[in-house]
mmCIF file of C-alpha atoms in Angstrom:
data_model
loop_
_atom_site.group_PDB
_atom_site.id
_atom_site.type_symbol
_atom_site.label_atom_id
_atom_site.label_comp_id
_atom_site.label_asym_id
_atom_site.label_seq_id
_atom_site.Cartn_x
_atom_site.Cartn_y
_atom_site.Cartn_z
ATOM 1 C CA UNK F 6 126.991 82.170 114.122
ATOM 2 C CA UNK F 7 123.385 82.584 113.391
ATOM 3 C CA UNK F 8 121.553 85.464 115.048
ATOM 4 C CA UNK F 9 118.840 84.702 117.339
ATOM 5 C CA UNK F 10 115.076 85.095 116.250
ATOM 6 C CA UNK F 11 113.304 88.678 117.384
ATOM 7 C CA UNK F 12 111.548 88.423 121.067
ATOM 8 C CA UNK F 13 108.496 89.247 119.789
ATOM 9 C CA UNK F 14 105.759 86.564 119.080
ATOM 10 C CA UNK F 15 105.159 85.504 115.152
ATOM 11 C CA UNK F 16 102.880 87.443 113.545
ATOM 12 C CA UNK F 17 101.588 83.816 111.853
ATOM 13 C CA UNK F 18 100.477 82.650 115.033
ATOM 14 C CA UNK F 19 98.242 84.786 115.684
ATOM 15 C CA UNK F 20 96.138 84.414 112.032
ATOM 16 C CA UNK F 21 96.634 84.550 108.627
ATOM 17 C CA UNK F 22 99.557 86.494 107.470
ATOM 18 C CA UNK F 23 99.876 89.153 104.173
ATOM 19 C CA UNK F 24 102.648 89.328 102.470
ATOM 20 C CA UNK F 25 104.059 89.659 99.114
ATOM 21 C CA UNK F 26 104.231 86.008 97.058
ATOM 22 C CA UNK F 27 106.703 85.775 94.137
ATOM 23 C CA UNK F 28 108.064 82.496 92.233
ATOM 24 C CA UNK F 29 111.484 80.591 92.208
ATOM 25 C CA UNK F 30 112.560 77.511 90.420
ATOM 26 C CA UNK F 31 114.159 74.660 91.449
ATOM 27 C CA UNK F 32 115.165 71.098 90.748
ATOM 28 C CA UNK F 33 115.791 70.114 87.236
ATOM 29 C CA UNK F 34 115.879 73.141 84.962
ATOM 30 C CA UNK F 35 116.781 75.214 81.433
ATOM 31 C CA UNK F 36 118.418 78.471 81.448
ATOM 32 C CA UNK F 37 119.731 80.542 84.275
ATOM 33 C CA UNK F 38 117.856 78.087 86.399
ATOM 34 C CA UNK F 39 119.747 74.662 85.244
ATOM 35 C CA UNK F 40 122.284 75.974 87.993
ATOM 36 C CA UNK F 41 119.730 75.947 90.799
ATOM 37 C CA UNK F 42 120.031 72.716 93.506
ATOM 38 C CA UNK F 43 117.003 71.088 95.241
ATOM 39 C CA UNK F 44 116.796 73.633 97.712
ATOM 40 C CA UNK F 45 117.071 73.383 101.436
ATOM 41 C CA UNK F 46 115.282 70.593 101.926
ATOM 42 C CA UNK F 47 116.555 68.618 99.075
ATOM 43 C CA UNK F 48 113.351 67.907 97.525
ATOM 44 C CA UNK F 49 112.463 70.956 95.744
ATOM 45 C CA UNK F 50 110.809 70.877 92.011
ATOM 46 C CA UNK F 51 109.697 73.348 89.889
ATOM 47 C CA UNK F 52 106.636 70.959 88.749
ATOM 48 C CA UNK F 53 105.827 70.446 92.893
ATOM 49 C CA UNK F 54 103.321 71.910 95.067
ATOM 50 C CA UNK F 55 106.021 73.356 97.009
ATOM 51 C CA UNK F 56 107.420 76.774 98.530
ATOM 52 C CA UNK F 57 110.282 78.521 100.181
ATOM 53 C CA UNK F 58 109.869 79.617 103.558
ATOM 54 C CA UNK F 59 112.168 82.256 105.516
ATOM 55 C CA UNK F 60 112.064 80.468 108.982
ATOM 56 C CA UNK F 61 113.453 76.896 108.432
ATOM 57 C CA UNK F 62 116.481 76.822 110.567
ATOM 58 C CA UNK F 63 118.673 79.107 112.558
ATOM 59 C CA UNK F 64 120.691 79.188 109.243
ATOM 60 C CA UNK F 65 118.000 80.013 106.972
ATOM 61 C CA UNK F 66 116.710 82.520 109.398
ATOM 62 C CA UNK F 67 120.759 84.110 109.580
ATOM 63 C CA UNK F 68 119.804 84.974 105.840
ATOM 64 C CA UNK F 69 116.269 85.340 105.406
ATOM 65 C CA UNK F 70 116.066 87.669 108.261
ATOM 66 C CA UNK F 71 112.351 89.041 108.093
ATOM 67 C CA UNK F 72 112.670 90.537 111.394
ATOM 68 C CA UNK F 73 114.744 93.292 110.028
ATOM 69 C CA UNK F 74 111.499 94.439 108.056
ATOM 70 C CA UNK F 75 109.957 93.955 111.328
ATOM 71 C CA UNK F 76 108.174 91.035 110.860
ATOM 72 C CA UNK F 77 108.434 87.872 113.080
ATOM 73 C CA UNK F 78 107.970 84.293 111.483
ATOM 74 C CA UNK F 79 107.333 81.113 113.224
ATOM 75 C CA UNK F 80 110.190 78.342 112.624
ATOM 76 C CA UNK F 81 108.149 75.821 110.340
ATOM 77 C CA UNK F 82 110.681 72.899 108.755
ATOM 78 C CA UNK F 83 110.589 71.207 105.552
ATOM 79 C CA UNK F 84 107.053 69.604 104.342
ATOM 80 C CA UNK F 85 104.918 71.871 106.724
ATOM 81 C CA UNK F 86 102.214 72.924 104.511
ATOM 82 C CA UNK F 87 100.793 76.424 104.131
ATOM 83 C CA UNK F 88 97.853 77.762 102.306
ATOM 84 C CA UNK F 89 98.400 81.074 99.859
ATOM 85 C CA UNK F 90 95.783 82.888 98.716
ATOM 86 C CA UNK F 91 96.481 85.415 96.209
ATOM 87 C CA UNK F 92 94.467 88.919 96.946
ATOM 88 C CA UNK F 93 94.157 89.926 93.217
ATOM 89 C CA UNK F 94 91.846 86.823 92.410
ATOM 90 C CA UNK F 95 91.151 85.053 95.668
ATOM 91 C CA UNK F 96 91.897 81.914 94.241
ATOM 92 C CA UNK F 97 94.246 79.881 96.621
ATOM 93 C CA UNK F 98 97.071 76.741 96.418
ATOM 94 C CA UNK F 99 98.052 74.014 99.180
ATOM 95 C CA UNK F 100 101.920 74.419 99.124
ATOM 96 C CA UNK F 101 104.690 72.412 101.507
ATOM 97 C CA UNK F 102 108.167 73.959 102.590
ATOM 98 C CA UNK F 103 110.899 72.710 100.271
ATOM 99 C CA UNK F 104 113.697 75.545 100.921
ATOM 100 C CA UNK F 105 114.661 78.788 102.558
ATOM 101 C CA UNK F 106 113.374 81.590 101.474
ATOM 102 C CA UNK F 107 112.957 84.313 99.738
ATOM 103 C CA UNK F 108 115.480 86.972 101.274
ATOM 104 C CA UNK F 109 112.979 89.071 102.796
ATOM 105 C CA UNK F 110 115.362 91.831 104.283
ATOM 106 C CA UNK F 111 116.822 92.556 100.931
ATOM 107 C CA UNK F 112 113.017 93.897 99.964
ATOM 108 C CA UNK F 113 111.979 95.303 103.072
ATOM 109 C CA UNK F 114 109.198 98.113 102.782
ATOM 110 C CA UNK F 115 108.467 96.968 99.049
ATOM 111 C CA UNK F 116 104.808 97.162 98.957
ATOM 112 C CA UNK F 117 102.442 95.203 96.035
ATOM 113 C CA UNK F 118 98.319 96.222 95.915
ATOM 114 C CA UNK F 119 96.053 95.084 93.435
ATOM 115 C CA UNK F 120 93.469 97.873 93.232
ATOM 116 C CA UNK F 121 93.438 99.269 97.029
ATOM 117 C CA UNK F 122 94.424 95.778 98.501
ATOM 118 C CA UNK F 123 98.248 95.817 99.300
ATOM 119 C CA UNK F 124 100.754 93.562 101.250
ATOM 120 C CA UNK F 125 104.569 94.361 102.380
ATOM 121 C CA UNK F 126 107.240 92.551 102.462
ATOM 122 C CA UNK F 127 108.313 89.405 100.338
ATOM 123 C CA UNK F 128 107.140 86.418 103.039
ATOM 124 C CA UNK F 129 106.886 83.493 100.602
ATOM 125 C CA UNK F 130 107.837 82.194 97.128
ATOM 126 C CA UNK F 131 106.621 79.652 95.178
ATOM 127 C CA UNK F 132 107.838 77.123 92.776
ATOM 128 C CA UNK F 133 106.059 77.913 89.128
ATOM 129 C CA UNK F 134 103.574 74.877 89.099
ATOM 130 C CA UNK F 135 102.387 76.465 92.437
ATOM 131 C CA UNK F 136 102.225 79.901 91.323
ATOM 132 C CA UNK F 137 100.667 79.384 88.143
ATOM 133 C CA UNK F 138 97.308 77.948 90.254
ATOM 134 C CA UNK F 139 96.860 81.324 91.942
ATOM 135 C CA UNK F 140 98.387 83.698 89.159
ATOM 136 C CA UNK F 141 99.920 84.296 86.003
ATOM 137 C CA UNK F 142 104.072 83.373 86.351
ATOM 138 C CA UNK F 143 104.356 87.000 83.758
ATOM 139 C CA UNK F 144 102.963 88.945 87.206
ATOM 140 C CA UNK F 145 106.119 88.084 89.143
ATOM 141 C CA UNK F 146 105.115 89.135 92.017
ATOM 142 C CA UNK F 147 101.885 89.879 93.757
ATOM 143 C CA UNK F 148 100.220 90.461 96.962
ATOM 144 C CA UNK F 149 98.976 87.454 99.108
ATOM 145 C CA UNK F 150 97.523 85.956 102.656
ATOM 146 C CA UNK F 151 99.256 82.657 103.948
ATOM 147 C CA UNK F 152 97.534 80.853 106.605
ATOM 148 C CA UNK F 153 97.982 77.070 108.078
ATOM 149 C CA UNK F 154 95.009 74.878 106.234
ATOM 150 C CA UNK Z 23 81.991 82.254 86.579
ATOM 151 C CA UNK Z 24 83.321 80.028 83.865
ATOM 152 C CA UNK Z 25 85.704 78.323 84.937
ATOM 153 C CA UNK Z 26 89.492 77.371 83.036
ATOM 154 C CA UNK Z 27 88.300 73.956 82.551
ATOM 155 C CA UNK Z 28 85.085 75.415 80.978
ATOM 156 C CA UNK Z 29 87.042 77.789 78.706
ATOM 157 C CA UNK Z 30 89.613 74.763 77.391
ATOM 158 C CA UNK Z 31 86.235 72.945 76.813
ATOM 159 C CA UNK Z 32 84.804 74.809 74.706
ATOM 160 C CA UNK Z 33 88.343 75.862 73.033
ATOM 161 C CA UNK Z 34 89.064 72.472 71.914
ATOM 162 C CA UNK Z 35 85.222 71.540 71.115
ATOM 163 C CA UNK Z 36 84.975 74.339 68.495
ATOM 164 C CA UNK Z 37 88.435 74.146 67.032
ATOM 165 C CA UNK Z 38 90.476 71.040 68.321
ATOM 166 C CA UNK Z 39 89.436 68.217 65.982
ATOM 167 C CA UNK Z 40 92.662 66.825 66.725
ATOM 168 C CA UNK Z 41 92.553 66.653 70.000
ATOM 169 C CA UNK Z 42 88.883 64.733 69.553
ATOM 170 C CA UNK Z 43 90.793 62.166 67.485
ATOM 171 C CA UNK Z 44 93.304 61.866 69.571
ATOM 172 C CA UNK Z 45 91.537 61.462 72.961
ATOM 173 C CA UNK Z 46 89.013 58.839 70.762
ATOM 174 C CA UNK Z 47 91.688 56.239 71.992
ATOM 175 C CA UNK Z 48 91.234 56.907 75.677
ATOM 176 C CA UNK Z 49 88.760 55.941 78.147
ATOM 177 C CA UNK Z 50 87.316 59.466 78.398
ATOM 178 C CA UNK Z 51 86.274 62.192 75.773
ATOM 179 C CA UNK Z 52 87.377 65.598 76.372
ATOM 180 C CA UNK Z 53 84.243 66.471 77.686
ATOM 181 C CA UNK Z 54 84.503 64.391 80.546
ATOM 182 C CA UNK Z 55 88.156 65.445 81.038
ATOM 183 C CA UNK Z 56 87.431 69.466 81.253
ATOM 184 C CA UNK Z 57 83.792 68.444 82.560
ATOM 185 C CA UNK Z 58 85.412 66.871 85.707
ATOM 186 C CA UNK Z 59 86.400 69.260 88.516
ATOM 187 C CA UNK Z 60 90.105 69.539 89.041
ATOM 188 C CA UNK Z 61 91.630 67.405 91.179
ATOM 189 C CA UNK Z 62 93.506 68.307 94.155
ATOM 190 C CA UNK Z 63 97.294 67.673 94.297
ATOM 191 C CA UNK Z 64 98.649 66.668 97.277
ATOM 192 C CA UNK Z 65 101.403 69.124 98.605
ATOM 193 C CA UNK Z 66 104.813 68.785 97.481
ATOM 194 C CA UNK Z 67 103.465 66.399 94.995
ATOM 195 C CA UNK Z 68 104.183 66.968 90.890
ATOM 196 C CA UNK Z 69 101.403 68.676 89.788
ATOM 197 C CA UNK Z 70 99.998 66.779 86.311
ATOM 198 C CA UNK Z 71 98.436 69.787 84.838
ATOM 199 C CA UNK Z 72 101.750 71.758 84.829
ATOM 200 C CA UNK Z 73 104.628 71.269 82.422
ATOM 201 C CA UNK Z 74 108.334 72.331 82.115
ATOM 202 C CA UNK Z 75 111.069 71.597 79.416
ATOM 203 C CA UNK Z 76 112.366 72.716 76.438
ATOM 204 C CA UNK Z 77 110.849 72.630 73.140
ATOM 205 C CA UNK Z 78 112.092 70.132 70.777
ATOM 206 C CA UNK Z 79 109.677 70.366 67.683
ATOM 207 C CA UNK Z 80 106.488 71.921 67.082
ATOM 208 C CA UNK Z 81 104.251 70.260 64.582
ATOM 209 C CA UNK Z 82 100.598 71.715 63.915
ATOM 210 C CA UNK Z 83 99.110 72.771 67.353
ATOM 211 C CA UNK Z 84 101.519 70.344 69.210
ATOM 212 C CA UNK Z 85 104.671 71.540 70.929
ATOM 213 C CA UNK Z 86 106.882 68.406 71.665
ATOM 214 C CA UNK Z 87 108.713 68.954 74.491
ATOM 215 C CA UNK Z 88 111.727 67.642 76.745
ATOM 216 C CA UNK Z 89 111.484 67.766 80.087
ATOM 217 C CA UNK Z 90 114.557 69.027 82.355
ATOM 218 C CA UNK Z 91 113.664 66.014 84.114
ATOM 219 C CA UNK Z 92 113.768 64.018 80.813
ATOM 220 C CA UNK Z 93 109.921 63.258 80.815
ATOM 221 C CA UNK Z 94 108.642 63.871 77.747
ATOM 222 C CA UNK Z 95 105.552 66.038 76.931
ATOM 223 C CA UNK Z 96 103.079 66.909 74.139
ATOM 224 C CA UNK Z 97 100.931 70.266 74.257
ATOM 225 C CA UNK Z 98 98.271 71.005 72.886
ATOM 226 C CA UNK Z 99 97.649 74.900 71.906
ATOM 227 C CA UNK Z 100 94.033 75.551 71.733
ATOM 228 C CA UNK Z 101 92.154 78.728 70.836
ATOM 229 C CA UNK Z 102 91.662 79.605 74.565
ATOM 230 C CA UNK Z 103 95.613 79.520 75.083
ATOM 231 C CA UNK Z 104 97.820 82.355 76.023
ATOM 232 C CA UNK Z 105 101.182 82.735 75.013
ATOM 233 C CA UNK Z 106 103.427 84.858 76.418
ATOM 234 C CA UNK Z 107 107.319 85.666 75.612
ATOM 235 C CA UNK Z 108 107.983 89.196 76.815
ATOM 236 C CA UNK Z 109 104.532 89.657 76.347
ATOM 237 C CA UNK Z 110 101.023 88.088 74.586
ATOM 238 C CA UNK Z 111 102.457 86.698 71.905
ATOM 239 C CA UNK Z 112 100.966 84.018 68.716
ATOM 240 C CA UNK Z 113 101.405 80.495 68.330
ATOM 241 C CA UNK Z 114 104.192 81.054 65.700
ATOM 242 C CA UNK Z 115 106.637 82.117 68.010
ATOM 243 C CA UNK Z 116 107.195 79.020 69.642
ATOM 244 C CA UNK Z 117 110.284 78.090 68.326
ATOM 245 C CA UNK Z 118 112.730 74.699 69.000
ATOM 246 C CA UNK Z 119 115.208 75.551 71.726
ATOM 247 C CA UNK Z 120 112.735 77.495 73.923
ATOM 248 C CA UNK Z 121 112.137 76.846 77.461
ATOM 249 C CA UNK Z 122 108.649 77.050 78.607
ATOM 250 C CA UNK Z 123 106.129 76.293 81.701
ATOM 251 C CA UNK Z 124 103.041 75.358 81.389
ATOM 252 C CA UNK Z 125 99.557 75.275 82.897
ATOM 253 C CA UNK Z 126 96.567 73.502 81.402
ATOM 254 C CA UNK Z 127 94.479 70.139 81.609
ATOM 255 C CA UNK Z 128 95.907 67.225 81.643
ATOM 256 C CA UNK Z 129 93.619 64.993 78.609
ATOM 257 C CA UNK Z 130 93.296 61.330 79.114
ATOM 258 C CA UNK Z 131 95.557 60.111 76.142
ATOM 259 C CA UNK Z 132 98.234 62.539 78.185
ATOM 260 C CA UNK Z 133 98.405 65.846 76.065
ATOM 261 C CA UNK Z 134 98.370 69.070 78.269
ATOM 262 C CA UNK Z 135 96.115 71.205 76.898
ATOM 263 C CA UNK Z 136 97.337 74.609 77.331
ATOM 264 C CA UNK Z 137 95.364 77.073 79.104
ATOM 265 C CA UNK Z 138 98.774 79.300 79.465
ATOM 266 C CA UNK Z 139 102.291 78.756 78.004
ATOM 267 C CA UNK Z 140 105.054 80.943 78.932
ATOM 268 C CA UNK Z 141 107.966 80.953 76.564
ATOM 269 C CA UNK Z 142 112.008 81.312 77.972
ATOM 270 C CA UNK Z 143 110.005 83.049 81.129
ATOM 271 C CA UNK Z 144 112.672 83.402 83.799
ATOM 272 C CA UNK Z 145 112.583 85.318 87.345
ATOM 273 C CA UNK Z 146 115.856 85.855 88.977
ATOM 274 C CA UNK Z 147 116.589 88.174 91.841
ATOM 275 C CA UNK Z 148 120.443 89.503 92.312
ATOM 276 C CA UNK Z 149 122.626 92.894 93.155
ATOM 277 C CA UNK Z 150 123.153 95.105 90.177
ATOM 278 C CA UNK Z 151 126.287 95.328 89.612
ATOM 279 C CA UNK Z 152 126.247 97.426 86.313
ATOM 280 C CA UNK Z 153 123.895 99.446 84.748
ATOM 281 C CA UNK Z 154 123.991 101.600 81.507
ATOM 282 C CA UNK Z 155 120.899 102.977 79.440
ATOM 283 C CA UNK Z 156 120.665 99.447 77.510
ATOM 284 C CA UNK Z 157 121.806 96.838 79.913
ATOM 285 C CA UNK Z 158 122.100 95.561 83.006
ATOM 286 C CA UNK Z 159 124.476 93.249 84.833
ATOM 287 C CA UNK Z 160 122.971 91.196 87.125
ATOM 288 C CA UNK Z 161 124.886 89.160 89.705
ATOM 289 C CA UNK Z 162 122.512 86.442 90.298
ATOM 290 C CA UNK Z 163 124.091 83.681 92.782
ATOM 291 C CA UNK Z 164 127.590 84.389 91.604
ATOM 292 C CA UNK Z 165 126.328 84.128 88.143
ATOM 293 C CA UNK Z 166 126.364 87.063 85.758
ATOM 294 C CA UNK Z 167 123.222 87.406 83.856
ATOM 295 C CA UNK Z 168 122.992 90.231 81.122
ATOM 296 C CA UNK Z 169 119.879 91.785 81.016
ATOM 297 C CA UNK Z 170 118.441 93.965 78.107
ATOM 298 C CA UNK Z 171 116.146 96.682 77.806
ATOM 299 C CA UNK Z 172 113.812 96.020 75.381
ATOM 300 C CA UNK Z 173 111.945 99.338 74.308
ATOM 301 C CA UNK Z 174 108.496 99.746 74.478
ATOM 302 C CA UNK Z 175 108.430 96.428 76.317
ATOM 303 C CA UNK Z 176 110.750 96.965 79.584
ATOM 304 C CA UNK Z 177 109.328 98.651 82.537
ATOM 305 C CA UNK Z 178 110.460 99.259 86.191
ATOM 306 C CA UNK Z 179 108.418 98.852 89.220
ATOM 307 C CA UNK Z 180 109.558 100.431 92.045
ATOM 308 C CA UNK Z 181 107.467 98.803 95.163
ATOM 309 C CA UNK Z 182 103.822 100.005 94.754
ATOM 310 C CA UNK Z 183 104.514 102.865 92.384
ATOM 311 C CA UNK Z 184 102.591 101.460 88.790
ATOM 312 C CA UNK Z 185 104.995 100.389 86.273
ATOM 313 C CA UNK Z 186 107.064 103.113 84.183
ATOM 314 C CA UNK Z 187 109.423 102.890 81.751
ATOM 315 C CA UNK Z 188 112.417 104.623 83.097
ATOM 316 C CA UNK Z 189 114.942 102.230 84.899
ATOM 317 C CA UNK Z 190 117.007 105.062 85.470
ATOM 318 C CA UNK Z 191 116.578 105.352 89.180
ATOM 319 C CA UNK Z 192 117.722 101.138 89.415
ATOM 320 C CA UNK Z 193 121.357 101.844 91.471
ATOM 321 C CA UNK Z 194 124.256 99.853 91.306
ATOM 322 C CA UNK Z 195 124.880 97.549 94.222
ATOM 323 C CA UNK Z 196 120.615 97.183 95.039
ATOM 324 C CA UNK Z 197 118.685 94.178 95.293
ATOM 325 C CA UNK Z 198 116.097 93.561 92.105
ATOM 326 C CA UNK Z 199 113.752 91.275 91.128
ATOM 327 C CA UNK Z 200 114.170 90.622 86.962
ATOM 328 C CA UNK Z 201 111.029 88.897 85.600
ATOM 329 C CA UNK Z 202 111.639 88.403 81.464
ATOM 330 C CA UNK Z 203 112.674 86.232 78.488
ATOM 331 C CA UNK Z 204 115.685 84.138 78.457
ATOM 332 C CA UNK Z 205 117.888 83.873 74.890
ATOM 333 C CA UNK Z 206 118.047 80.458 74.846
ATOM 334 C CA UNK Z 207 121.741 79.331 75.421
ATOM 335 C CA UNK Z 208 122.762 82.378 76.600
ATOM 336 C CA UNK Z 209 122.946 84.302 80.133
ATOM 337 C CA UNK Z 210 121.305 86.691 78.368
ATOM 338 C CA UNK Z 211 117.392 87.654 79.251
ATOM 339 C CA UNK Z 212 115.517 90.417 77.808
ATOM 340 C CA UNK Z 213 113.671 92.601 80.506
ATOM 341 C CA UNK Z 214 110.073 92.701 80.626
ATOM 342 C CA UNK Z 215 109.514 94.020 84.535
ATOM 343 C CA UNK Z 216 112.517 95.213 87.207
ATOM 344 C CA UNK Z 217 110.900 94.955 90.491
ATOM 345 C CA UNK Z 218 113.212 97.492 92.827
ATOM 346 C CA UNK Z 219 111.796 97.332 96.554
ATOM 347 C CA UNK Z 220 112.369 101.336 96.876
#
């Protein structure tokens, strides 16, 4: 049985959001990621303007559990579109909700800065065409701001 | 601030006589195409100027490449391009069998010219479930994926701390992040950056 959400209100409602932003693939694929499905929402695509968010069910949440790195996410289903603007370069990609994801409680704490601007916690991933707008895919992981456009 | 459009300009201007000729067919020079601002993509929509597949043959500047979605593509490497597989690497390494992604401008006569291509790049998260000096087992979705150290190229990152090369403090049973370079046809990747959350 899925656990319910943390009483507090989501951080995301209040304002833009920082978190850490990495990149998945989905869809169609070569290598270790020709196993990978559609995702959640069943339309997911590495070559998309698309992302995985932590809050798009009760069973997502069950898994994705940010609120064990203390951080409360509003429930936002599949092709609700977020902004993410990457802190490093300030450059910034219109994404929509294609899965569930990433596992933030299996990160909690981890911390990514560029220079003295940092952001905890993994909140968001992207699929590699989305990434690659805001960041080099060899970064892996880097610190961002998402925000409703 | 020049912009990536600017840069692939002026890339394929000074060197990319081919890609002149080739775009001579189409309705627009090259100049228009990287002249033009980007256009938006719609979310959730394919994005045009981004590629994925796996190299079939690579003839001059041109990779030839198969789409995992069977859609065929041809891009164009132009001076401006990076390369990367396990790091900055040149256009000769580019072999057929290697996956790639890419980023770049979409020309009118449908090359991508590359602004970035990055070769058998794969990032997988999992629990370790092995670890020696050399490799590391990686259970990845119920899949095993070896990973290898690759010296002078592997590093660690252990949340903010900068990169270092000693991935002895990565435990067995932890979560990790493994960014690196697949060996084609193989669950094998080569490590270029652990990220460990502690």
């Amino acid at each position: 049985m899925a656990r319910s959400q943390s009483a507090d209100p989501p951080v995301d409602l209040l304002g833009p959001v920082t978190g850490e932003v990495s990149w998945f693939c989905c869809g169609s694929a070569w290598g270790p990621c020709s196993s990978t499905g559609r995702g959640a929402c069943g339309t997911c695509n590495s070559g998309s303007m698309q992302h995985a968010w932590p809050n798009t069910s009760d069973a997502c949440w069950a898994i994705t559990r940010p609120d064990s790195c203390g951080v409360g996410l509003s429930r936002r289903t599949c092709g609700f579109t977020h902004r993410i603007t990457a802190l490093c370069s300030g450059t910034s990609v219109v994404t929509s909700i294609a899965d569930c994801g990433p596992q933030t409680d299996l990160f909690c704490g981890e911390r990514s800065c560029c220079g003295a601007t940092c952001a905890s916690n993994r909140l968001i991933d992207l699929t590699p065409a989305a990434y690659s707008k805001i960041a080099s895919l060899s970064s892996g992981l880097r610190p961002c701001e998402i925000s409703v456009p | 601030m020049t912009s990536r459009r600017q840069v692939l300009k002026s890339a394929v201007l000074g060197g990319g006589a081919g890609v002149l000729a080739a775009t001579a067919l189409g309705s627009l020079g090259p100049e228009a195409a990287f002249g033009a601002a980007a256009p938006g993509v719609a979310p959730g929509a394919p994005d045009p100027d981004f590629a994925e597949g796996r190299i079939r043959s690579v003839k001059d500047n041109t990779l030839f490449v198969l789409g995992s979605n069977m859609v065929f593509h041809r891009i164009r490497v132009v001076d401006g391009t990076s390369l990367w597989k396990l790091g900055p690497v040149a256009f000769d390494q580019a072999k057929p069998g290697d996956g790639l992604y890419a980023r770049g401008v979409r020309m009118p006569d449908g090359v991508l010219a590359a602004e970035s291509v990055w070769l058998n790049i794969v990032n997988v998260k999992g629990h370790v479930r092995n670890i020696t000096s050399e490799k590391l087992h990686l259970d990845h979705n119920g899949q095993e994926i070896l990973c290898h150290r690759v010296a002078g190229k592997s590093v660690a990152v252990y949340s903010d701390a900068p990169p270092s090369a000693d991935l002895s403090l990565l435990r067995v049973g932890q979560h990790v992040q493994v960014l690196g370079a697949w060996r084609p046809d193989t669950n094998q990747v080569d490590i270029a950056t652990v990220f460990s959350p502690h």
